[in-house]
Short mmCIF file of C-alpha atoms in Angstrom, two decimals:
data_model
loop_
_atom_site.label_atom_id
_atom_site.label_comp_id
_atom_site.label_asym_id
_atom_site.label_seq_id
_atom_site.Cartn_x
_atom_site.Cartn_y
_atom_site.Cartn_z
CA UNK A 1 2.60 135.14 64.47
CA UNK A 2 6.33 135.01 65.04
CA UNK A 3 8.14 132.34 63.04
CA UNK A 4 11.28 132.27 65.21
CA UNK A 5 12.39 128.75 66.02
CA UNK A 6 11.72 127.54 69.57
CA UNK A 7 13.05 124.67 71.68
CA UNK A 8 10.67 122.25 73.37
CA UNK A 9 11.76 120.17 76.35
CA UNK A 10 9.36 117.25 76.37
CA UNK A 11 8.64 113.55 76.81
CA UNK A 12 7.22 112.46 73.47
CA UNK A 13 4.66 109.93 74.71
CA UNK A 14 3.16 112.37 77.24
CA UNK A 15 -0.12 113.80 75.99
CA UNK A 16 0.71 117.18 77.57
CA UNK A 17 3.95 117.28 75.57
CA UNK A 18 2.34 116.02 72.38
CA UNK A 19 -0.07 118.98 72.47
CA UNK A 20 2.91 121.26 71.86
CA UNK A 21 4.32 119.17 69.02
CA UNK A 22 0.92 118.96 67.33
CA UNK A 23 0.36 122.73 67.41
CA UNK A 24 3.92 123.44 66.22
CA UNK A 25 3.38 121.11 63.25
CA UNK A 26 -0.06 122.52 62.46
CA UNK A 27 0.96 126.19 62.60
CA UNK A 28 4.17 125.37 60.69
CA UNK A 29 6.60 126.84 63.19
CA UNK A 30 10.21 125.55 63.25
CA UNK A 31 11.30 123.88 66.48
CA UNK A 32 13.94 121.75 68.12
CA UNK A 33 12.78 118.95 70.44
CA UNK A 34 14.88 117.94 73.43
CA UNK A 35 13.68 114.62 74.82
CA UNK A 36 13.39 114.70 78.65
CA UNK A 37 12.99 111.35 80.45
CA UNK A 38 10.49 112.73 82.96
CA UNK A 39 9.29 109.36 84.36
CA UNK A 40 12.88 108.68 85.42
CA UNK A 41 13.59 111.95 87.21
CA UNK A 42 15.01 114.11 84.43
CA UNK A 43 12.73 117.04 85.41
CA UNK A 44 14.02 116.92 88.99
CA UNK A 45 17.68 117.73 88.29
CA UNK A 46 19.11 121.02 89.52
CA UNK A 47 19.67 122.17 85.92
CA UNK A 48 16.05 121.49 84.96
CA UNK A 49 14.57 122.99 88.13
CA UNK A 50 16.62 126.14 87.53
CA UNK A 51 14.57 126.66 84.36
CA UNK A 52 11.24 125.29 85.62
CA UNK A 53 10.95 125.24 89.43
CA UNK A 54 7.70 123.26 89.12
CA UNK A 55 9.70 120.37 87.62
CA UNK A 56 7.36 119.38 84.80
CA UNK A 57 7.35 118.91 81.05
CA UNK A 58 6.61 120.38 78.57
CA UNK A 59 8.68 123.54 78.71
CA UNK A 60 9.20 125.93 75.79
CA UNK A 61 12.40 127.95 75.49
CA UNK A 62 12.93 130.87 73.15
CA UNK A 63 16.24 131.67 71.47
CA UNK A 64 16.81 134.41 74.08
CA UNK A 65 16.48 131.84 76.89
CA UNK A 66 13.05 132.97 78.10
CA UNK A 67 10.96 130.02 79.24
CA UNK A 68 7.22 129.24 79.17
CA UNK A 69 5.67 126.35 81.12
CA UNK A 70 2.24 124.65 81.31
CA UNK A 71 1.15 122.85 78.15
CA UNK A 72 -2.06 124.80 77.66
CA UNK A 73 -0.36 128.19 78.11
CA UNK A 74 2.27 127.13 75.57
CA UNK A 75 -0.25 126.09 72.91
CA UNK A 76 -2.23 129.31 73.40
CA UNK A 77 0.92 131.35 72.81
CA UNK A 78 1.87 129.31 69.72
CA UNK A 79 -1.65 129.49 68.29
CA UNK A 80 -2.11 133.24 68.78
CA UNK A 81 -2.74 134.91 65.43
CA UNK A 82 -3.58 131.60 63.70
CA UNK A 83 -6.98 130.01 62.99
CA UNK A 84 -6.35 127.66 65.95
CA UNK A 85 -7.14 130.48 68.43
CA UNK A 86 -10.46 132.36 68.22
CA UNK A 87 -10.32 136.15 67.94
CA UNK A 88 -13.80 136.89 69.37
CA UNK A 89 -13.44 137.58 73.12
CA UNK A 90 -16.38 135.41 74.21
CA UNK A 91 -15.29 132.51 72.01
CA UNK A 92 -11.72 132.79 73.31
CA UNK A 93 -13.12 132.58 76.84
CA UNK A 94 -15.07 129.45 75.92
CA UNK A 95 -11.92 127.86 74.49
CA UNK A 96 -10.04 128.80 77.68
CA UNK A 97 -12.86 127.27 79.73
CA UNK A 98 -12.30 123.93 77.97
CA UNK A 99 -8.55 124.22 78.55
CA UNK A 100 -9.13 124.61 82.29
CA UNK A 101 -11.70 121.80 82.24
CA UNK A 102 -9.07 119.60 80.60
CA UNK A 103 -6.45 120.28 83.26
CA UNK A 104 -8.79 120.08 86.27
CA UNK A 105 -11.57 117.61 85.42
CA UNK A 106 -10.08 115.41 82.67
CA UNK A 107 -6.29 115.06 82.80
CA UNK A 108 -6.07 114.13 86.53
CA UNK A 109 -8.24 111.09 85.79
CA UNK A 110 -7.92 110.11 82.10
CA UNK A 111 -4.17 110.78 81.87
CA UNK A 112 -3.36 109.56 85.36
CA UNK A 113 -5.15 106.23 84.78
CA UNK A 114 -2.92 105.71 81.71
CA UNK A 115 0.16 106.66 83.71
CA UNK A 116 -0.70 104.28 86.55
CA UNK A 117 -1.34 101.39 84.16
CA UNK A 118 1.71 101.97 81.95
CA UNK A 119 4.33 103.64 84.09
CA UNK A 120 4.00 102.02 87.54
CA UNK A 121 4.91 98.41 88.49
CA UNK A 122 2.20 95.79 88.13
CA UNK A 123 2.07 95.51 91.95
CA UNK A 124 2.05 99.29 92.61
CA UNK A 125 -0.35 100.38 95.39
CA UNK A 126 -1.39 103.24 93.09
CA UNK A 127 -3.33 100.69 91.02
CA UNK A 128 -5.91 100.68 93.80
CA UNK A 129 -6.85 104.19 92.57
CA UNK A 130 -7.89 102.95 89.13
CA UNK A 131 -11.63 102.40 89.78
CA UNK A 132 -11.99 105.98 91.09
CA UNK A 133 -9.91 107.37 88.20
CA UNK A 134 -12.11 105.53 85.69
CA UNK A 135 -15.30 106.80 87.37
CA UNK A 136 -14.17 110.44 87.40
CA UNK A 137 -12.65 110.20 83.92
CA UNK A 138 -15.92 108.85 82.54
CA UNK A 139 -17.68 111.88 84.02
CA UNK A 140 -15.34 114.13 82.01
CA UNK A 141 -15.88 112.09 78.86
CA UNK A 142 -19.66 112.37 79.37
CA UNK A 143 -19.37 116.18 79.52
CA UNK A 144 -17.47 116.08 76.23
CA UNK A 145 -20.01 113.70 74.67
CA UNK A 146 -22.82 116.07 75.57
CA UNK A 147 -21.03 119.10 74.07
CA UNK A 148 -20.39 117.18 70.84
CA UNK A 149 -24.09 116.48 70.50
CA UNK A 150 -24.49 120.13 69.50
CA UNK A 151 -21.03 121.24 68.35
CA UNK A 152 -18.41 119.94 65.95
CA UNK A 153 -15.39 121.28 67.86
CA UNK A 154 -14.44 122.48 71.35
CA UNK A 155 -12.47 125.58 70.38
CA UNK A 156 -15.28 127.32 68.48
CA UNK A 157 -16.78 127.07 65.01
CA UNK A 158 -13.44 125.63 63.90
CA UNK A 159 -10.75 123.28 65.19
CA UNK A 160 -8.10 124.72 67.50
CA UNK A 161 -6.35 124.80 70.87
CA UNK A 162 -9.13 123.31 72.99
CA UNK A 163 -9.45 120.38 70.60
CA UNK A 164 -5.71 119.75 70.78
CA UNK A 165 -5.75 119.85 74.58
CA UNK A 166 -8.67 117.45 74.91
CA UNK A 167 -7.40 115.18 72.13
CA UNK A 168 -4.06 114.68 73.91
CA UNK A 169 -5.25 112.14 76.48
CA UNK A 170 -8.69 111.26 75.10
CA UNK A 171 -7.28 109.55 72.00
CA UNK A 172 -5.23 107.17 74.19
CA UNK A 173 -7.84 106.77 76.94
CA UNK A 174 -8.04 103.03 76.22
CA UNK A 175 -4.48 102.81 77.63
CA UNK A 176 -5.97 103.83 80.99
CA UNK A 177 -8.74 101.27 80.76
CA UNK A 178 -11.51 103.49 79.37
CA UNK A 179 -14.06 102.13 76.89
CA UNK A 180 -14.54 104.92 74.32
CA UNK A 181 -17.28 102.84 72.68
CA UNK A 182 -19.58 104.36 75.32
CA UNK A 183 -18.91 107.81 73.84
CA UNK A 184 -19.65 107.66 70.10
CA UNK A 185 -19.62 111.43 69.53
CA UNK A 186 -16.19 111.59 71.17
CA UNK A 187 -15.00 108.81 68.85
CA UNK A 188 -16.29 110.74 65.82
CA UNK A 189 -14.54 113.92 66.98
CA UNK A 190 -11.26 112.02 67.56
CA UNK A 191 -11.44 110.83 63.96
CA UNK A 192 -12.08 114.41 62.73
CA UNK A 193 -9.06 115.68 64.68
CA UNK A 194 -6.96 112.96 63.08
CA UNK A 195 -7.92 114.31 59.63
CA UNK A 196 -6.94 117.95 60.28
CA UNK A 197 -4.15 119.35 58.07
CA UNK A 198 -0.58 118.54 59.18
CA UNK A 199 -1.84 116.29 61.98
CA UNK A 200 0.90 114.14 63.54
CA UNK A 201 0.16 111.12 65.74
CA UNK A 202 1.66 110.75 69.21
CA UNK A 203 4.58 108.28 69.18
CA UNK A 204 3.96 104.86 70.76
CA UNK A 205 5.37 104.34 74.28
CA UNK A 206 8.50 102.28 74.81
CA UNK A 207 8.20 98.47 74.79
CA UNK A 208 8.27 98.11 78.59
CA UNK A 209 5.32 100.52 78.89
CA UNK A 210 3.42 98.79 76.10
CA UNK A 211 3.90 95.46 77.87
CA UNK A 212 2.36 96.87 81.05
CA UNK A 213 -0.50 98.51 79.12
CA UNK A 214 -1.30 95.19 77.44
CA UNK A 215 -1.90 93.48 80.83
CA UNK A 216 -5.50 93.61 82.01
CA UNK B 1 -14.49 146.29 78.04
CA UNK B 2 -18.22 145.73 78.04
CA UNK B 3 -20.03 147.15 81.06
CA UNK B 4 -23.18 145.04 80.70
CA UNK B 5 -24.31 143.53 83.97
CA UNK B 6 -23.66 139.82 84.45
CA UNK B 7 -25.00 137.18 86.83
CA UNK B 8 -22.64 135.04 88.89
CA UNK B 9 -23.76 131.71 90.32
CA UNK B 10 -21.36 131.10 93.19
CA UNK B 11 -20.67 129.93 96.73
CA UNK B 12 -19.25 132.98 98.47
CA UNK B 13 -16.69 131.26 100.70
CA UNK B 14 -15.20 129.25 97.83
CA UNK B 15 -11.91 130.76 96.68
CA UNK B 16 -12.72 129.88 93.07
CA UNK B 17 -15.95 131.86 93.34
CA UNK B 18 -14.34 134.74 95.21
CA UNK B 19 -11.92 135.23 92.31
CA UNK B 20 -14.89 136.29 90.18
CA UNK B 21 -16.30 138.67 92.79
CA UNK B 22 -12.90 140.27 93.34
CA UNK B 23 -12.32 140.93 89.64
CA UNK B 24 -15.88 142.26 89.16
CA UNK B 25 -15.33 144.70 92.04
CA UNK B 26 -11.89 145.73 90.83
CA UNK B 27 -12.88 146.33 87.21
CA UNK B 28 -16.09 148.04 88.36
CA UNK B 29 -18.52 145.90 86.43
CA UNK B 30 -22.12 145.61 87.66
CA UNK B 31 -23.25 142.11 88.64
CA UNK B 32 -25.89 140.10 90.40
CA UNK B 33 -24.74 137.26 92.69
CA UNK B 34 -26.87 134.14 93.08
CA UNK B 35 -25.69 132.10 96.05
CA UNK B 36 -25.41 128.38 95.23
CA UNK B 37 -25.04 125.95 98.13
CA UNK B 38 -22.54 123.76 96.30
CA UNK B 39 -21.36 121.70 99.32
CA UNK B 40 -24.95 120.54 99.75
CA UNK B 41 -25.65 119.44 96.19
CA UNK B 42 -27.04 122.63 94.62
CA UNK B 43 -24.77 122.22 91.57
CA UNK B 44 -26.08 118.70 90.97
CA UNK B 45 -29.72 119.56 90.31
CA UNK B 46 -31.14 119.02 86.82
CA UNK B 47 -31.67 122.78 86.41
CA UNK B 48 -28.05 123.57 87.29
CA UNK B 49 -26.60 120.75 85.19
CA UNK B 50 -28.62 121.98 82.22
CA UNK B 51 -26.56 125.18 82.35
CA UNK B 52 -23.24 123.65 83.46
CA UNK B 53 -22.97 119.91 82.74
CA UNK B 54 -19.73 119.80 84.75
CA UNK B 55 -21.75 120.70 87.88
CA UNK B 56 -19.39 123.25 89.41
CA UNK B 57 -19.37 126.84 90.63
CA UNK B 58 -18.60 129.56 89.69
CA UNK B 59 -20.67 130.06 86.55
CA UNK B 60 -21.15 133.40 84.80
CA UNK B 61 -24.35 134.10 82.87
CA UNK B 62 -24.85 136.99 80.46
CA UNK B 63 -28.16 138.80 80.01
CA UNK B 64 -28.73 136.80 76.80
CA UNK B 65 -28.42 133.53 78.75
CA UNK B 66 -24.99 132.56 77.42
CA UNK B 67 -22.92 130.84 80.08
CA UNK B 68 -19.20 130.74 80.88
CA UNK B 69 -17.66 128.25 83.34
CA UNK B 70 -14.25 127.71 84.98
CA UNK B 71 -13.16 130.44 87.39
CA UNK B 72 -9.93 131.29 85.59
CA UNK B 73 -11.60 131.54 82.18
CA UNK B 74 -14.24 133.83 83.70
CA UNK B 75 -11.71 136.20 85.26
CA UNK B 76 -9.71 136.36 82.01
CA UNK B 77 -12.85 137.37 80.12
CA UNK B 78 -13.81 139.98 82.73
CA UNK B 79 -10.28 141.42 82.85
CA UNK B 80 -9.80 141.67 79.09
CA UNK B 81 -9.14 145.27 78.12
CA UNK B 82 -8.32 146.32 81.70
CA UNK B 83 -4.92 146.67 83.41
CA UNK B 84 -5.58 143.32 85.12
CA UNK B 85 -4.79 141.45 81.87
CA UNK B 86 -1.46 142.02 80.08
CA UNK B 87 -1.57 143.04 76.42
CA UNK B 88 1.89 141.78 75.42
CA UNK B 89 1.53 138.25 74.00
CA UNK B 90 4.46 136.73 75.91
CA UNK B 91 3.37 138.31 79.20
CA UNK B 92 -0.20 137.10 78.65
CA UNK B 93 1.17 133.60 78.16
CA UNK B 94 3.12 133.87 81.42
CA UNK B 95 -0.04 134.96 83.26
CA UNK B 96 -1.92 132.04 81.68
CA UNK B 97 0.88 129.71 82.79
CA UNK B 98 0.30 130.77 86.42
CA UNK B 99 -3.44 130.28 86.00
CA UNK B 100 -2.88 126.68 84.86
CA UNK B 101 -0.32 126.17 87.64
CA UNK B 102 -2.95 127.33 90.12
CA UNK B 103 -5.57 124.89 88.90
CA UNK B 104 -3.25 121.89 88.51
CA UNK B 105 -0.48 122.21 91.11
CA UNK B 106 -1.96 124.48 93.81
CA UNK B 107 -5.76 124.30 94.12
CA UNK B 108 -6.02 120.46 94.27
CA UNK B 109 -3.85 120.57 97.43
CA UNK B 110 -4.15 123.98 99.11
CA UNK B 111 -7.89 124.37 98.48
CA UNK B 112 -8.73 120.71 98.98
CA UNK B 113 -6.95 120.61 102.36
CA UNK B 114 -9.16 123.53 103.49
CA UNK B 115 -12.25 121.76 102.14
CA UNK B 116 -11.42 118.50 103.90
CA UNK B 117 -10.78 120.27 107.22
CA UNK B 118 -13.83 122.57 107.09
CA UNK B 119 -16.44 120.81 105.01
CA UNK B 120 -16.13 117.10 105.91
CA UNK B 121 -17.05 115.47 109.25
CA UNK B 122 -14.36 115.26 111.88
CA UNK B 123 -14.24 111.47 111.39
CA UNK B 124 -14.20 111.59 107.56
CA UNK B 125 -11.82 109.07 105.95
CA UNK B 126 -10.77 111.89 103.61
CA UNK B 127 -8.83 113.39 106.54
CA UNK B 128 -6.25 110.65 106.00
CA UNK B 129 -5.30 112.55 102.81
CA UNK B 130 -4.25 115.66 104.73
CA UNK B 131 -0.52 114.89 105.12
CA UNK B 132 -0.16 114.32 101.37
CA UNK B 133 -2.20 117.45 100.59
CA UNK B 134 0.01 119.53 102.89
CA UNK B 135 3.18 118.11 101.33
CA UNK B 136 2.08 118.83 97.74
CA UNK B 137 0.56 122.19 98.67
CA UNK B 138 3.84 123.26 100.29
CA UNK B 139 5.61 122.40 97.02
CA UNK B 140 3.29 124.83 95.21
CA UNK B 141 3.83 127.52 97.84
CA UNK B 142 7.60 127.04 97.48
CA UNK B 143 7.33 127.64 93.72
CA UNK B 144 5.44 130.87 94.46
CA UNK B 145 7.98 131.91 97.12
CA UNK B 146 10.81 131.48 94.63
CA UNK B 147 9.03 133.56 91.96
CA UNK B 148 8.38 136.34 94.46
CA UNK B 149 12.10 136.53 95.24
CA UNK B 150 12.51 138.23 91.87
CA UNK B 151 9.05 139.60 90.99
CA UNK B 152 6.44 141.71 92.73
CA UNK B 153 3.43 140.13 91.02
CA UNK B 154 2.47 136.95 89.15
CA UNK B 155 0.51 138.54 86.30
CA UNK B 156 3.34 140.70 84.99
CA UNK B 157 4.86 144.05 85.95
CA UNK B 158 1.50 144.88 87.54
CA UNK B 159 -1.20 143.16 89.59
CA UNK B 160 -3.85 141.19 87.70
CA UNK B 161 -5.61 137.93 86.94
CA UNK B 162 -2.85 135.54 87.99
CA UNK B 163 -2.52 137.30 91.35
CA UNK B 164 -6.27 137.01 91.91
CA UNK B 165 -6.25 133.31 91.05
CA UNK B 166 -3.33 132.49 93.35
CA UNK B 167 -4.60 134.76 96.14
CA UNK B 168 -7.94 132.94 96.25
CA UNK B 169 -6.78 129.91 98.24
CA UNK B 170 -3.34 131.07 99.39
CA UNK B 171 -4.75 133.77 101.66
CA UNK B 172 -6.81 131.17 103.56
CA UNK B 173 -4.21 128.38 103.40
CA UNK B 174 -4.05 128.32 107.22
CA UNK B 175 -7.60 126.93 107.14
CA UNK B 176 -6.14 123.84 105.47
CA UNK B 177 -3.37 123.52 108.05
CA UNK B 178 -0.58 125.33 106.15
CA UNK B 179 1.97 127.46 107.98
CA UNK B 180 2.48 130.52 105.78
CA UNK B 181 5.21 131.69 108.15
CA UNK B 182 7.50 129.40 106.13
CA UNK B 183 6.85 131.55 103.06
CA UNK B 184 7.62 135.19 103.94
CA UNK B 185 7.61 136.50 100.37
CA UNK B 186 4.17 134.94 99.88
CA UNK B 187 2.97 136.67 103.04
CA UNK B 188 4.29 140.01 101.77
CA UNK B 189 2.56 139.52 98.42
CA UNK B 190 -0.75 138.58 100.14
CA UNK B 191 -0.55 141.89 102.02
CA UNK B 192 0.10 143.80 98.77
CA UNK B 193 -2.91 142.15 97.13
CA UNK B 194 -5.03 143.20 100.10
CA UNK B 195 -4.06 146.84 99.47
CA UNK B 196 -5.01 146.93 95.76
CA UNK B 197 -7.78 149.39 94.83
CA UNK B 198 -11.34 148.16 95.38
CA UNK B 199 -10.11 144.96 97.03
CA UNK B 200 -12.87 143.03 98.81
CA UNK B 201 -12.16 140.26 101.34
CA UNK B 202 -13.68 136.80 101.02
CA UNK B 203 -16.61 136.35 103.44
CA UNK B 204 -16.01 134.12 106.47
CA UNK B 205 -17.43 130.57 106.28
CA UNK B 206 -20.58 129.64 108.18
CA UNK B 207 -20.31 128.91 111.91
CA UNK B 208 -20.37 125.12 111.50
CA UNK B 209 -17.44 125.28 109.08
CA UNK B 210 -15.53 127.67 111.35
CA UNK B 211 -16.03 125.28 114.25
CA UNK B 212 -14.49 122.44 112.24
CA UNK B 213 -11.62 124.64 111.02
CA UNK B 214 -10.82 125.61 114.62
CA UNK B 215 -10.25 121.96 115.60
CA UNK B 216 -6.67 120.79 115.24
#
């Protein structure tokens, strides 16, 4: 593993961005964090789009200016050569499978429900989507619950990248209106993740977001 | 690379499933294909869900019964140790980044528009989503067009897994109502992919689907 310092462009209370911070802390790699106000258009400026034409956070930048995007690709690169990434080819593929599950079947519902509740106005038409987001998000949580009936972690025999990716928005699913009490194995796994060495919690959202999240 | 035969459970005219067939053909690995009628509920049976609780195709099964899901995880595993997967860590991460881009920013629009037009009734309420799907899908195609202004392939210096993943639904984007004429570099790259060794085209959809796709 390289120990060169890297720069992360991220929005701290985004689960996708927090994945990167958590892996950096847990593998002990030095980094600089540049806060990007993505909900208010900071990823849509010409300067940002020149580096990431897809206009999203997080983005990792090396000292030589080379850029890597997509949270799950970033954490795989950071974890390579550490215990957080399996070495066995089949187990790596299983970890990758969970990473794709997270981005396709989990994040678009569990994370988006949180975003709609906390980052859109109380009268936003997007709030009409919430029942469908909850239904589909619960399907993803049920798949996780079932896996945890037979396994301790998602990455492999040990904790690693797939656990980080799934932790990112599962641990704050209540913000989106999910009842994690229905998924006791998921709750147990969340607690185990929180006890891993060098774990850092995701910062709380700003006050205006917390006010919206508190309204039911 | 292992050369053991594998079994693929897939729906042949799904781009996600065709990714797996294309890589199997191009790396020369023996396989058995079990056709799964996913649009008509075949991934929601108890027997299927016992193997893949997320209820999706494609699914790869080894001779020992071990299962791997998620199209992009499957093609990474199949391509490991072949020229279709980069060996350099940074280049691998860039290929992975495109694979996550495909599943998050491309497939939910480009593939879903095709699905809505070809696999839902002509009076389906889902057709109201088409303008938004086209708009977001065109944003993904524009990101690809920009990359191809400076690079020949998505995977790295050579063709590989990220090209397969992005080819899967881009080559049939017209089915979803996209005008690829707006993206000339993408059209050139599609033609290059079609000329790679051992390339196999995706089968045409069934007649009923083709009838729906022909209606504008």
